[in-house]
Short mmCIF file of C-alpha atoms and ligand atoms in Angstrom, two decimals:
data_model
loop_
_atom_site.label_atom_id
_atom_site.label_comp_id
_atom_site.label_asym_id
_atom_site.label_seq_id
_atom_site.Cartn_x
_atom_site.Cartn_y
_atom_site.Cartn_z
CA UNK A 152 -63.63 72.73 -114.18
CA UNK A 153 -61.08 75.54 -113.77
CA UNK A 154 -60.17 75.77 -110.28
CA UNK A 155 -57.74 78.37 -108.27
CA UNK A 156 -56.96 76.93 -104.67
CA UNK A 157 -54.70 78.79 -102.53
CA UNK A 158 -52.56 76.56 -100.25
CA UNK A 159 -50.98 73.99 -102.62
CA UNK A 160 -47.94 72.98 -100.80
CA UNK A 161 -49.76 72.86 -98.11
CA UNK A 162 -51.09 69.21 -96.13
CA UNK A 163 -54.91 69.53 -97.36
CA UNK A 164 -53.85 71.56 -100.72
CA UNK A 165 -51.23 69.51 -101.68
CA UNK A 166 -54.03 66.24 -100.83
CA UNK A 167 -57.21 68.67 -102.69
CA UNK A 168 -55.38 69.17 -106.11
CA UNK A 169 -53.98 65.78 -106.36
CA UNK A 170 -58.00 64.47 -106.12
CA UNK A 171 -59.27 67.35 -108.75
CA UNK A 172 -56.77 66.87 -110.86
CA UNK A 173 -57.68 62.94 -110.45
CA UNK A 174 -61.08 63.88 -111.46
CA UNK A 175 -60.00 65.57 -114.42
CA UNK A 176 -60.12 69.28 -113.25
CA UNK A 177 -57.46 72.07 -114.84
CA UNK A 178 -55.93 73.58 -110.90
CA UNK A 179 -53.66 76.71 -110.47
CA UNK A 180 -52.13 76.28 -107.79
CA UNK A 181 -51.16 79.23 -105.33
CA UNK A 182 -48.68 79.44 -102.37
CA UNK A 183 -46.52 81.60 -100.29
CA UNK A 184 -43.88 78.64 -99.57
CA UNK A 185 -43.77 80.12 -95.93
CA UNK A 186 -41.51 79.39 -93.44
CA UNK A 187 -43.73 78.57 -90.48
CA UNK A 188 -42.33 74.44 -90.85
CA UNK A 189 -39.88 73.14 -93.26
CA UNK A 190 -40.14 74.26 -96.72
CA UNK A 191 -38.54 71.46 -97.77
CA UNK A 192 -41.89 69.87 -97.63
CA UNK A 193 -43.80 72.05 -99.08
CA UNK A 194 -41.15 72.19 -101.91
CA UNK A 195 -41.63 68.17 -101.73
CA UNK A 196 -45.31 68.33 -101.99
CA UNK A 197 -45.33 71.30 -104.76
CA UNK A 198 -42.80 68.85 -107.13
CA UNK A 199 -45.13 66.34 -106.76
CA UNK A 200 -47.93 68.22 -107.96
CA UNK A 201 -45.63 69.63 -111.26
CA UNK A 202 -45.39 66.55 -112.29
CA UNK A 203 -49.08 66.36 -112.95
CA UNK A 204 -51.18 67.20 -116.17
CA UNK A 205 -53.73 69.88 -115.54
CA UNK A 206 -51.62 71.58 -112.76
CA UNK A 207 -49.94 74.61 -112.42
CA UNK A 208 -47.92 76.61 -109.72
CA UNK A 209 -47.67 80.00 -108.72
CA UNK A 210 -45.75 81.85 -105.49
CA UNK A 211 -47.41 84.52 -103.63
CA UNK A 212 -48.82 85.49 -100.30
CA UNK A 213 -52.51 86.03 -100.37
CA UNK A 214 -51.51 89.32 -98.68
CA UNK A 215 -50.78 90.30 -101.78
CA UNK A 216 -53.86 91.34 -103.97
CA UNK A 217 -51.77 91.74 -107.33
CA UNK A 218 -50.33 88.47 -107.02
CA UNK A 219 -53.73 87.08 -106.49
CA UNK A 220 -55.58 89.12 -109.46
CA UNK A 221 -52.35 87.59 -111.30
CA UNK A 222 -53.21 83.99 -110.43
CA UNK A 223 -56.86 84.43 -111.10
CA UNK A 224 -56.12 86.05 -114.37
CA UNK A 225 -54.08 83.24 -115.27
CA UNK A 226 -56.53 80.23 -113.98
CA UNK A 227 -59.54 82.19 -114.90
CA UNK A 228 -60.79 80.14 -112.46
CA UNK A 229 -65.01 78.62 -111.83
CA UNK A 230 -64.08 77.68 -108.38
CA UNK A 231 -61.55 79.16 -105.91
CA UNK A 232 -60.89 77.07 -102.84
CA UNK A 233 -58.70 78.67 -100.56
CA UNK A 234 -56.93 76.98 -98.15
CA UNK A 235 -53.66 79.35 -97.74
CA UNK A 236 -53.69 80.10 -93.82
CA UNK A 237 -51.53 80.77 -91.02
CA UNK A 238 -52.42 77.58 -88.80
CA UNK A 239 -51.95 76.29 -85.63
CA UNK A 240 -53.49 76.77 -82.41
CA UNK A 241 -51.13 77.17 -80.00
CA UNK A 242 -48.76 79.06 -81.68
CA UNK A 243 -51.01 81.75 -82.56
CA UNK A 244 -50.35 82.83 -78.81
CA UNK A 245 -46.98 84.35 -79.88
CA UNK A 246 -47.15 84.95 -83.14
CA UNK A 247 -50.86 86.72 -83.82
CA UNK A 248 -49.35 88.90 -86.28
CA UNK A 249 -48.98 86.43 -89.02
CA UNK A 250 -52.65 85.72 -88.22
CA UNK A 251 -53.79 88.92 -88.56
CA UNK A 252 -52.10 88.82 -92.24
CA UNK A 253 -52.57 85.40 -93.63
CA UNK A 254 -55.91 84.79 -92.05
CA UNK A 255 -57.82 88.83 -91.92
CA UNK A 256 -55.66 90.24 -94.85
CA UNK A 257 -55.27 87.14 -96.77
CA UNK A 258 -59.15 85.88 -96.77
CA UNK A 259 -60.24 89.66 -97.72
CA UNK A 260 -58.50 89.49 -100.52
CA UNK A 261 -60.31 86.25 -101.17
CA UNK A 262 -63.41 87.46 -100.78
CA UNK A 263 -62.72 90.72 -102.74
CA UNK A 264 -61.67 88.80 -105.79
CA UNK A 265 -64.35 86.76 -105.96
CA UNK A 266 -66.41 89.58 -106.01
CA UNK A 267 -64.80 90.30 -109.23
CA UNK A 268 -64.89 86.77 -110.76
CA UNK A 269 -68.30 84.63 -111.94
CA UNK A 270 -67.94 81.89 -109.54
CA UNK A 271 -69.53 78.51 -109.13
CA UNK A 272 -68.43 77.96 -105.79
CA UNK A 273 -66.15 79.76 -103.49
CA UNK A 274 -64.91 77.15 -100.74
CA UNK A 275 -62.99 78.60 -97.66
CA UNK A 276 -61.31 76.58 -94.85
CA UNK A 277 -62.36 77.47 -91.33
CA UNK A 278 -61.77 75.44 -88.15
CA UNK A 279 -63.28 73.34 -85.46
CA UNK A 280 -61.43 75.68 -82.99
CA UNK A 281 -64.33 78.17 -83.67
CA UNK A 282 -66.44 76.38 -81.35
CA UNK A 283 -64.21 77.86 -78.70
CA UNK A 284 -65.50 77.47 -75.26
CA UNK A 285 -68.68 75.94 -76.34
CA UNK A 286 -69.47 72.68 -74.11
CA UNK A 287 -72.87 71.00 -75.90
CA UNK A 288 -71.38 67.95 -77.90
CA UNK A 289 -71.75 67.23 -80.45
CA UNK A 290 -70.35 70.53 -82.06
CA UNK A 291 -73.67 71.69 -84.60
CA UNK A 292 -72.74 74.38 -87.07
CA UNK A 293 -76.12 76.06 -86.16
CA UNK A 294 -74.72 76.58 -82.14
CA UNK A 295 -73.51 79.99 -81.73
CA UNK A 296 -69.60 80.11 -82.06
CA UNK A 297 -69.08 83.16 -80.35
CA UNK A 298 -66.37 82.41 -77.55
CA UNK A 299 -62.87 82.02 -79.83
CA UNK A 300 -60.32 81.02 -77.26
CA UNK A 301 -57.33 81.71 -79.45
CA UNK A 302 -56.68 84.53 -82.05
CA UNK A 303 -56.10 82.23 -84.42
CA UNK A 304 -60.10 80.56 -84.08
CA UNK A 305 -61.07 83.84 -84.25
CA UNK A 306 -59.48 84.90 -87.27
CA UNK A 307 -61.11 82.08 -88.91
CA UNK A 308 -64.62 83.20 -87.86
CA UNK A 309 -63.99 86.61 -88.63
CA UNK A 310 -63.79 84.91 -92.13
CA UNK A 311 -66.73 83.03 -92.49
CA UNK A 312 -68.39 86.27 -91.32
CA UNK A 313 -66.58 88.59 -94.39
CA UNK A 314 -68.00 86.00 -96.57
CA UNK A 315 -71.14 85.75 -95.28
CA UNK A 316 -71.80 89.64 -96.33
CA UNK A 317 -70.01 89.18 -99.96
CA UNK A 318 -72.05 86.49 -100.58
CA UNK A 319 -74.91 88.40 -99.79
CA UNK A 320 -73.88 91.41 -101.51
CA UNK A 321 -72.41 89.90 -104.33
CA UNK A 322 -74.18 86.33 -104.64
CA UNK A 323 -71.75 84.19 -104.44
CA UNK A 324 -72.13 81.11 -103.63
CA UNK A 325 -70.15 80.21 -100.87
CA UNK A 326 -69.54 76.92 -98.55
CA UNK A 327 -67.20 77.19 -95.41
CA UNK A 328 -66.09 74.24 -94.47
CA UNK A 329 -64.98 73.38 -90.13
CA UNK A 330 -61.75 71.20 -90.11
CA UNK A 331 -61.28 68.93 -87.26
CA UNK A 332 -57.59 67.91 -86.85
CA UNK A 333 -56.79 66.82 -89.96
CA UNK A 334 -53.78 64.22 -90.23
CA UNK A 335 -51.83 61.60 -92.48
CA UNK A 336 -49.44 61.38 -94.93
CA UNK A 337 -47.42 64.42 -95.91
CA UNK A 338 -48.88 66.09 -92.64
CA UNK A 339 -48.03 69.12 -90.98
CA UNK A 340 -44.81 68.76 -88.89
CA UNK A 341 -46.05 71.25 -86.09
CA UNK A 342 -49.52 68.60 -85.22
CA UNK A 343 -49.19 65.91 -82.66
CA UNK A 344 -48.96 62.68 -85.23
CA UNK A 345 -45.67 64.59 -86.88
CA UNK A 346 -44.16 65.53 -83.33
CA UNK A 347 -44.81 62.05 -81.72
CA UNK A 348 -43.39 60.09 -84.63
CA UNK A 349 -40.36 62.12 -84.95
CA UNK A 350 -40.11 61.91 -81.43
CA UNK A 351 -40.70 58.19 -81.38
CA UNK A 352 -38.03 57.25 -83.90
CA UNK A 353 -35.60 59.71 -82.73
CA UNK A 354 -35.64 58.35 -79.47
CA UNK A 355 -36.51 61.48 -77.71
CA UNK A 356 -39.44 61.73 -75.28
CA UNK A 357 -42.68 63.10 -76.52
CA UNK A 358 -44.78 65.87 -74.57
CA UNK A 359 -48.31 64.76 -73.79
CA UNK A 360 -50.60 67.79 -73.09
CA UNK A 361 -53.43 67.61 -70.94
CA UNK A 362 -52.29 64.42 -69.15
CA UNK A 363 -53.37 63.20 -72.53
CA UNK A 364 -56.72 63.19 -71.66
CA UNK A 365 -58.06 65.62 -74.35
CA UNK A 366 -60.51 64.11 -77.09
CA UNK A 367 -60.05 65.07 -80.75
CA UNK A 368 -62.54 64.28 -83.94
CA UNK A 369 -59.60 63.60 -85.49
CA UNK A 370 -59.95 63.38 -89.21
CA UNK A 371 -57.79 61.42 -92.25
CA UNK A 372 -56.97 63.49 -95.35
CA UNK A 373 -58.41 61.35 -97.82
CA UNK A 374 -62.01 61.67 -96.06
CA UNK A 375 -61.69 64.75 -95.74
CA UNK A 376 -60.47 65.78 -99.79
CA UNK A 377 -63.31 63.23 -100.41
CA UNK A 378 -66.03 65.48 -98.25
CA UNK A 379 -64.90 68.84 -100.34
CA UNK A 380 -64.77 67.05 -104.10
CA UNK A 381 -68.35 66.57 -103.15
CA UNK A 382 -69.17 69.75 -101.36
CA UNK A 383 -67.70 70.89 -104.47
CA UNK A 384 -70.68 70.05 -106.42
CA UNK A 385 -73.47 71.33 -104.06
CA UNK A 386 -73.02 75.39 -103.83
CA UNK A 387 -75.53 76.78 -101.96
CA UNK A 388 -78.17 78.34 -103.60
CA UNK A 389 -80.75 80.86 -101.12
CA UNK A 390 -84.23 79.42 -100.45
CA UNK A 391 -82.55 75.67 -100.75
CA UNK A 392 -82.39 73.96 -97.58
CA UNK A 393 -81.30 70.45 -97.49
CA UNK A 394 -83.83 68.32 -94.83
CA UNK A 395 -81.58 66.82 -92.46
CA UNK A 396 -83.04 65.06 -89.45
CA UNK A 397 -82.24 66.66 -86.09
CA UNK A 398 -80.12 69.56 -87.12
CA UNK A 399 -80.45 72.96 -89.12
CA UNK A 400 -79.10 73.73 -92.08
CA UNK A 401 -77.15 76.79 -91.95
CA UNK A 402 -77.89 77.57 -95.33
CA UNK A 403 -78.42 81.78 -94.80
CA UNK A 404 -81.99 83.29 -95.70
CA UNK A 405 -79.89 86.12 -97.14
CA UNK A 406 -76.67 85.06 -98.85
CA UNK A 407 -76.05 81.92 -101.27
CA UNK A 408 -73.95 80.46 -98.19
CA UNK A 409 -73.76 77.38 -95.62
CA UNK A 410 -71.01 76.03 -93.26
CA UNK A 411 -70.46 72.61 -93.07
CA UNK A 412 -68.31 70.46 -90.24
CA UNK A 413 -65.75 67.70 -91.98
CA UNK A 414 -64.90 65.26 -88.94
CA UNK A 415 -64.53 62.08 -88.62
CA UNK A 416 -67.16 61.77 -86.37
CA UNK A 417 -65.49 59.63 -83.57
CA UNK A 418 -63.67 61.72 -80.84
CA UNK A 419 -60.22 59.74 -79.66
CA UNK A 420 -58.84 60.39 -76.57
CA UNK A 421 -54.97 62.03 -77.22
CA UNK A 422 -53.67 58.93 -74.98
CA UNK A 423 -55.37 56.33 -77.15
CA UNK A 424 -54.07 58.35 -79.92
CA UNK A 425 -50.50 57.65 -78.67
CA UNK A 426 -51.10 53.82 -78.11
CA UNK A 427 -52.31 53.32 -81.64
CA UNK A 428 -49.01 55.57 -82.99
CA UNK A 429 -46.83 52.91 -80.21
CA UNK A 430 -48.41 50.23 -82.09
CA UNK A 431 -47.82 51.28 -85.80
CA UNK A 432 -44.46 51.94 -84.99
CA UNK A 433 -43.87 48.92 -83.09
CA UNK A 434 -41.89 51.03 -80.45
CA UNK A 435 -42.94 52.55 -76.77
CA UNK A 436 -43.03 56.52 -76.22
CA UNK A 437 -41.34 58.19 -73.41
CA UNK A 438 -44.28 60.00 -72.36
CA UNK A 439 -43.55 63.54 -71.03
CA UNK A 440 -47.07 64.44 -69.03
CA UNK A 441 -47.72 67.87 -69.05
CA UNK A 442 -50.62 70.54 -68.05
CA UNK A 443 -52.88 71.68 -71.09
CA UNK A 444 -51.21 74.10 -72.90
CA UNK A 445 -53.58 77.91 -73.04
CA UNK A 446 -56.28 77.88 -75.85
CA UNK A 447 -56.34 73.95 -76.29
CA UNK A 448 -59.58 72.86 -76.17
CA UNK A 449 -60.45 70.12 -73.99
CA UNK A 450 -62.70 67.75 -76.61
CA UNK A 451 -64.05 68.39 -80.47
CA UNK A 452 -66.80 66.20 -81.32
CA UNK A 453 -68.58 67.36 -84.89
CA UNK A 454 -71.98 66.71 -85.85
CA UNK A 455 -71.40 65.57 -89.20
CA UNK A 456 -75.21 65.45 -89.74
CA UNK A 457 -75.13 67.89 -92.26
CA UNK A 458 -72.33 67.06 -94.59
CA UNK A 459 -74.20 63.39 -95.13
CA UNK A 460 -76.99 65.39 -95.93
CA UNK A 461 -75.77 67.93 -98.34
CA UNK A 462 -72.85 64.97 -100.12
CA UNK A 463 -74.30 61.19 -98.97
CA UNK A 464 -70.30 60.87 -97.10
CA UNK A 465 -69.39 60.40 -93.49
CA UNK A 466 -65.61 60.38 -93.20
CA UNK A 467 -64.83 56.58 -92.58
CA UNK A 468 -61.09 55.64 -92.14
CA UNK A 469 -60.47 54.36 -88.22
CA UNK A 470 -57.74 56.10 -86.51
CA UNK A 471 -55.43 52.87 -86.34
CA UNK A 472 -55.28 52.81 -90.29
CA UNK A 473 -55.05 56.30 -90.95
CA UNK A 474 -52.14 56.22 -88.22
CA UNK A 475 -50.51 53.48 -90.00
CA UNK A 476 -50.95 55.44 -93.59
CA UNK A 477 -48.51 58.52 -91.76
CA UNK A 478 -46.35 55.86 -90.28
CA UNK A 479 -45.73 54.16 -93.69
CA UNK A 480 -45.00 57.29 -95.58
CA UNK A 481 -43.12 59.16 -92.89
CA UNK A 482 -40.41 55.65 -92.76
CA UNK A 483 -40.35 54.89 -96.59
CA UNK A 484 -40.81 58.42 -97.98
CA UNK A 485 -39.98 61.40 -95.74
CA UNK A 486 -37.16 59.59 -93.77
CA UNK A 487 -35.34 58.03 -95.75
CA UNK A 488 -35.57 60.75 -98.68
CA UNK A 489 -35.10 64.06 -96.87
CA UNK A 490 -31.68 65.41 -96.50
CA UNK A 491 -31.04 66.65 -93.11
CA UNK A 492 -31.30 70.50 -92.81
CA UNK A 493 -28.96 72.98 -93.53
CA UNK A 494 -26.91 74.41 -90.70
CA UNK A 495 -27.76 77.97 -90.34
O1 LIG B 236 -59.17 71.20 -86.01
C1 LIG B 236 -58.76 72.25 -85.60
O2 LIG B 236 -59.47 73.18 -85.26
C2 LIG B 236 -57.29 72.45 -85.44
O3 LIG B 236 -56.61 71.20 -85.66
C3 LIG B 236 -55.26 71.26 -85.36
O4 LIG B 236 -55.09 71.67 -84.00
P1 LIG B 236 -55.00 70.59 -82.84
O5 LIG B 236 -56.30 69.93 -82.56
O6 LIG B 236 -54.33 71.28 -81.70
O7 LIG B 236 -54.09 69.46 -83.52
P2 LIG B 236 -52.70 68.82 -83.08
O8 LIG B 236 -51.60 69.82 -83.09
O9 LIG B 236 -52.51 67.60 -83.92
O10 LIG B 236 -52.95 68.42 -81.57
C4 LIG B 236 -53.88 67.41 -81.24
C5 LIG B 236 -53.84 67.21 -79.75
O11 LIG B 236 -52.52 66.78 -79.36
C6 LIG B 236 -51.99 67.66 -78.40
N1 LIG B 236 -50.53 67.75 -78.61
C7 LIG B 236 -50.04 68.32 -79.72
C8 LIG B 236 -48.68 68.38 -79.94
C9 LIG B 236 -47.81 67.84 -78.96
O12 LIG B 236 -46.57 67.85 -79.08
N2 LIG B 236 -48.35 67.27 -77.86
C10 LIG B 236 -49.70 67.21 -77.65
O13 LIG B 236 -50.16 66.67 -76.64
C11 LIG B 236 -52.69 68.97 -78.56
O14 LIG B 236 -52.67 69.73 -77.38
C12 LIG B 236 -54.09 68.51 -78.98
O15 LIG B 236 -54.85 68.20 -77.86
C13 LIG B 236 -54.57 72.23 -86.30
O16 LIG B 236 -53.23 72.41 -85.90
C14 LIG B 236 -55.22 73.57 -86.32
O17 LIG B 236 -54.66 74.31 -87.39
C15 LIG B 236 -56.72 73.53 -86.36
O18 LIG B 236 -57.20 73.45 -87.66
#
């Protein structure tokens, strides 16, 4: 298949076209190279991917319609998964802005070319932080998500609710799919796994929000670029529900569209989470307690119900492993191979 995904030097896009090109695909690949961490790894992560058969790069913002109509007209493309965002949770307190570009601007455009192109399957990356305030665990995709506690979860819903109406208006078939704190290797340096590594090695103390006592669904990149290669295959189509015991579809009765939690379906507390880093790395942190910072949540806890349902996969990789996966690359890759930054 012919695929356009928007994001590719980024942690999940850079993880997503390495597994479709695996599986044979032809991927365009389509990124602004900003500067929210260091570029160097995205640069890193974007060289990797040139190397590849099948794969090609293009720079652009998804601000920026004409760049995008360029890239589609260029990958001609049966599937566009985009992934481009401004993320982060907490620093979308600040910096709103770039939300309102990357994640309003940036997924209309999205939605408005597809509208133009004959898609099998338009896949769009929302977030667990969408459940906002919600307190009924475990998170179902039916529950209302109406209570965003940052601007950055609700600039993610505001997307899955533009492409709710395209894909009604238009009919295309469209899956959203809920990250839940995604880590591993090549992560993002601004998460907690990058920062307490660093940290760790470096010798400098780490900052522990919430007393460490907040719960995450945290979830390891190769579960969760196995969960979309097989959402890939299963666009929604209206009038078919899948039957899944105990929870609703939320395949719309109006629109060719469904979102779909990817977790791995075992909430850690953030504390534990720092023991099993202490014991990959074979070192103690210098633990920095602190209050929880504004717009964390306190727990996310998916039910992942629905994606075993729609793909026969439940995420499956234990924390400990998928710990010691980040702490293997980060010493014998990232390390040892970057050069250290350029003084301004
Ligand atoms: O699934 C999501 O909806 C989101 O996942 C991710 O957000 P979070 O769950 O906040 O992940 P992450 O930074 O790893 O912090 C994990 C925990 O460590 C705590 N944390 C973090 C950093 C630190 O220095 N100290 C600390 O205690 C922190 O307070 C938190 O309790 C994505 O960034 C986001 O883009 C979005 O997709």
């Amino acid at each position: 298949m012919r695929i356009l995904i928007t994001g590719t030097a980024g942690f999940v896009g850079f993880h997503l076209a390495n597994r479709l090109l695996d599986d044979g695909h032809e991927v365009v690949g389509f990124d602004a190279m900003t500067p929210y961490y260091d570029v160097r790894l995205k640069a890193a992560r974007h060289a990797i991917l040139a190397r590849r058969p099948g794969f090609r790069a293009l720079t652009g913002r998804v601000e920026d319609m004409d760049a995008l109509r360029h890239a589609a007209d260029l990958a001609d493309p049966e599937m566009v998964v985009h992934l481009a965002a401004q993320a982060g949770v907490r620093y979308s307190i600040d910096h709103p802005q770039t939300y309102a570009d990357s994640n309003l601007i940036g997924s209309f455009n999205i939605v408005e070319l597809a509208r133009g192109l004959k898609l099998r399957h338009l896949m769009l990356a929302s977030t667990s932080s969408v459940y906002g305030a919600n307190t009924a665990l475990p998170f179902a995709e039916s529950d209302k998500a109406d209570l965003p506690l940052t601007f950055y979860a609700a600039t993610k819903k505001a997307m899955e609710e533009m492409s709710h109406a395209y894909a009604h208006l238009f009919s295309i078939p469209t899956t959203c799919f809920r990250f839940f704190t995604v880590y591993g290797p090549w992560g993002r340096p601004d998460m907690a796994l990058f920062r307490f590594v660093e940290a760790i090695e470096d010798g400098r103390p780490i900052e522990v929000y919430g007393e460490g006592r907040m719960r995450r669904d945290f979830t390891y990149v190769g579960d969760l670029v196995e969960a979309i290669a097989r959402l890939a295959d299963c666009p929604p189509s209206i009038g078919r529900p899948v039957q899944v015991e105990g929870v609703a579809d939320t395949l719309s009765p109006v629109a060719p569209w469904r979102v779909v939690n990817i977790a791995g379906g075992k909430p850690v507390e953030l504390i534990d989470f720092v023991s099993a880093i202490e014991r990959c790395l074979g070192k103690r942190a210098v633990r920095r307690m602190l209050p929880m910072q504004p717009g964390d949540a306190a727990v996310t806890f998916a039910d992942h119900r629905l994606l075993e349902a729609l793909t026969g996969y439940a995420p499956k990789t234990q924390v400990e492993d998928g710990v010691a996966a980040f702490v293997e690359w980060y010493r014998e890759h990232w390390a040892r191979t970057t050069p250290a930054p350029v003084p301004a």
